[in-house]
């Protein structure tokens, strides 16, 4: 069994990419968004964290989280969110491929065909790093050809930043040459 080394810092801010199984485009469906939102809210009640930025695309999501002081356990949070979403998706046959035989490896691990097994994370080092990842999150729908401007994509925290007058923060950071190219 592989041991994945993850950088964990109590009270840290982290960038995540989480991808649907085989990049199936189900995340932006209304019922899927509802199930995901409810799962996140359920986990946040017991294991709080701040969502600093978010974008939901049809087959993946990116987000920035800040954990509470003295807490570094983001893997458990993601495990619980994925578990709740998977359970809810199974109870409501939303995704036809979920009820198919998942294969021996996934059966042994009691996994469904909802999420890719792993996610990608990066610990935010400083304000510059935060700005770069914030821009990456908000401009990701543009990068993928889903819209021509981040304000046109409805499933993003860009609108929250825009409402408080900080959209220029995201726009300015996007102009930086070292904006991360992760997917």
mmCIF file of C-alpha atoms in Angstrom, residues 7 27 45 53 62 65 111-112 115 137-138 148 151 168 174:
data_model
loop_
_atom_site.group_PDB
_atom_site.id
_atom_site.type_symbol
_atom_site.label_atom_id
_atom_site.label_comp_id
_atom_site.label_asym_id
_atom_site.label_seq_id
_atom_site.Cartn_x
_atom_site.Cartn_y
_atom_site.Cartn_z
ATOM 1 C CA UNK A 7 2.354 18.538 3.793
ATOM 2 C CA UNK A 27 -20.751 18.132 -10.844
ATOM 3 C CA UNK A 45 -20.486 21.319 11.409
ATOM 4 C CA UNK A 53 -12.422 30.440 -2.872
ATOM 5 C CA UNK A 62 -10.786 23.742 -7.254
ATOM 6 C CA UNK A 65 -9.531 26.281 2.377
ATOM 7 C CA UNK A 111 -15.518 2.572 -3.474
ATOM 8 C CA UNK A 112 -18.069 3.718 -5.996
ATOM 9 C CA UNK A 115 -14.599 10.382 -7.474
ATOM 10 C CA UNK A 137 -9.599 29.233 -9.455
ATOM 11 C CA UNK A 138 -11.647 32.130 -10.804
ATOM 12 C CA UNK A 148 -15.325 34.187 -21.754
ATOM 13 C CA UNK A 151 -18.178 36.738 -13.954
ATOM 14 C CA UNK A 168 -9.615 43.277 -9.097
ATOM 15 C CA UNK A 174 -4.266 36.474 -13.279
#
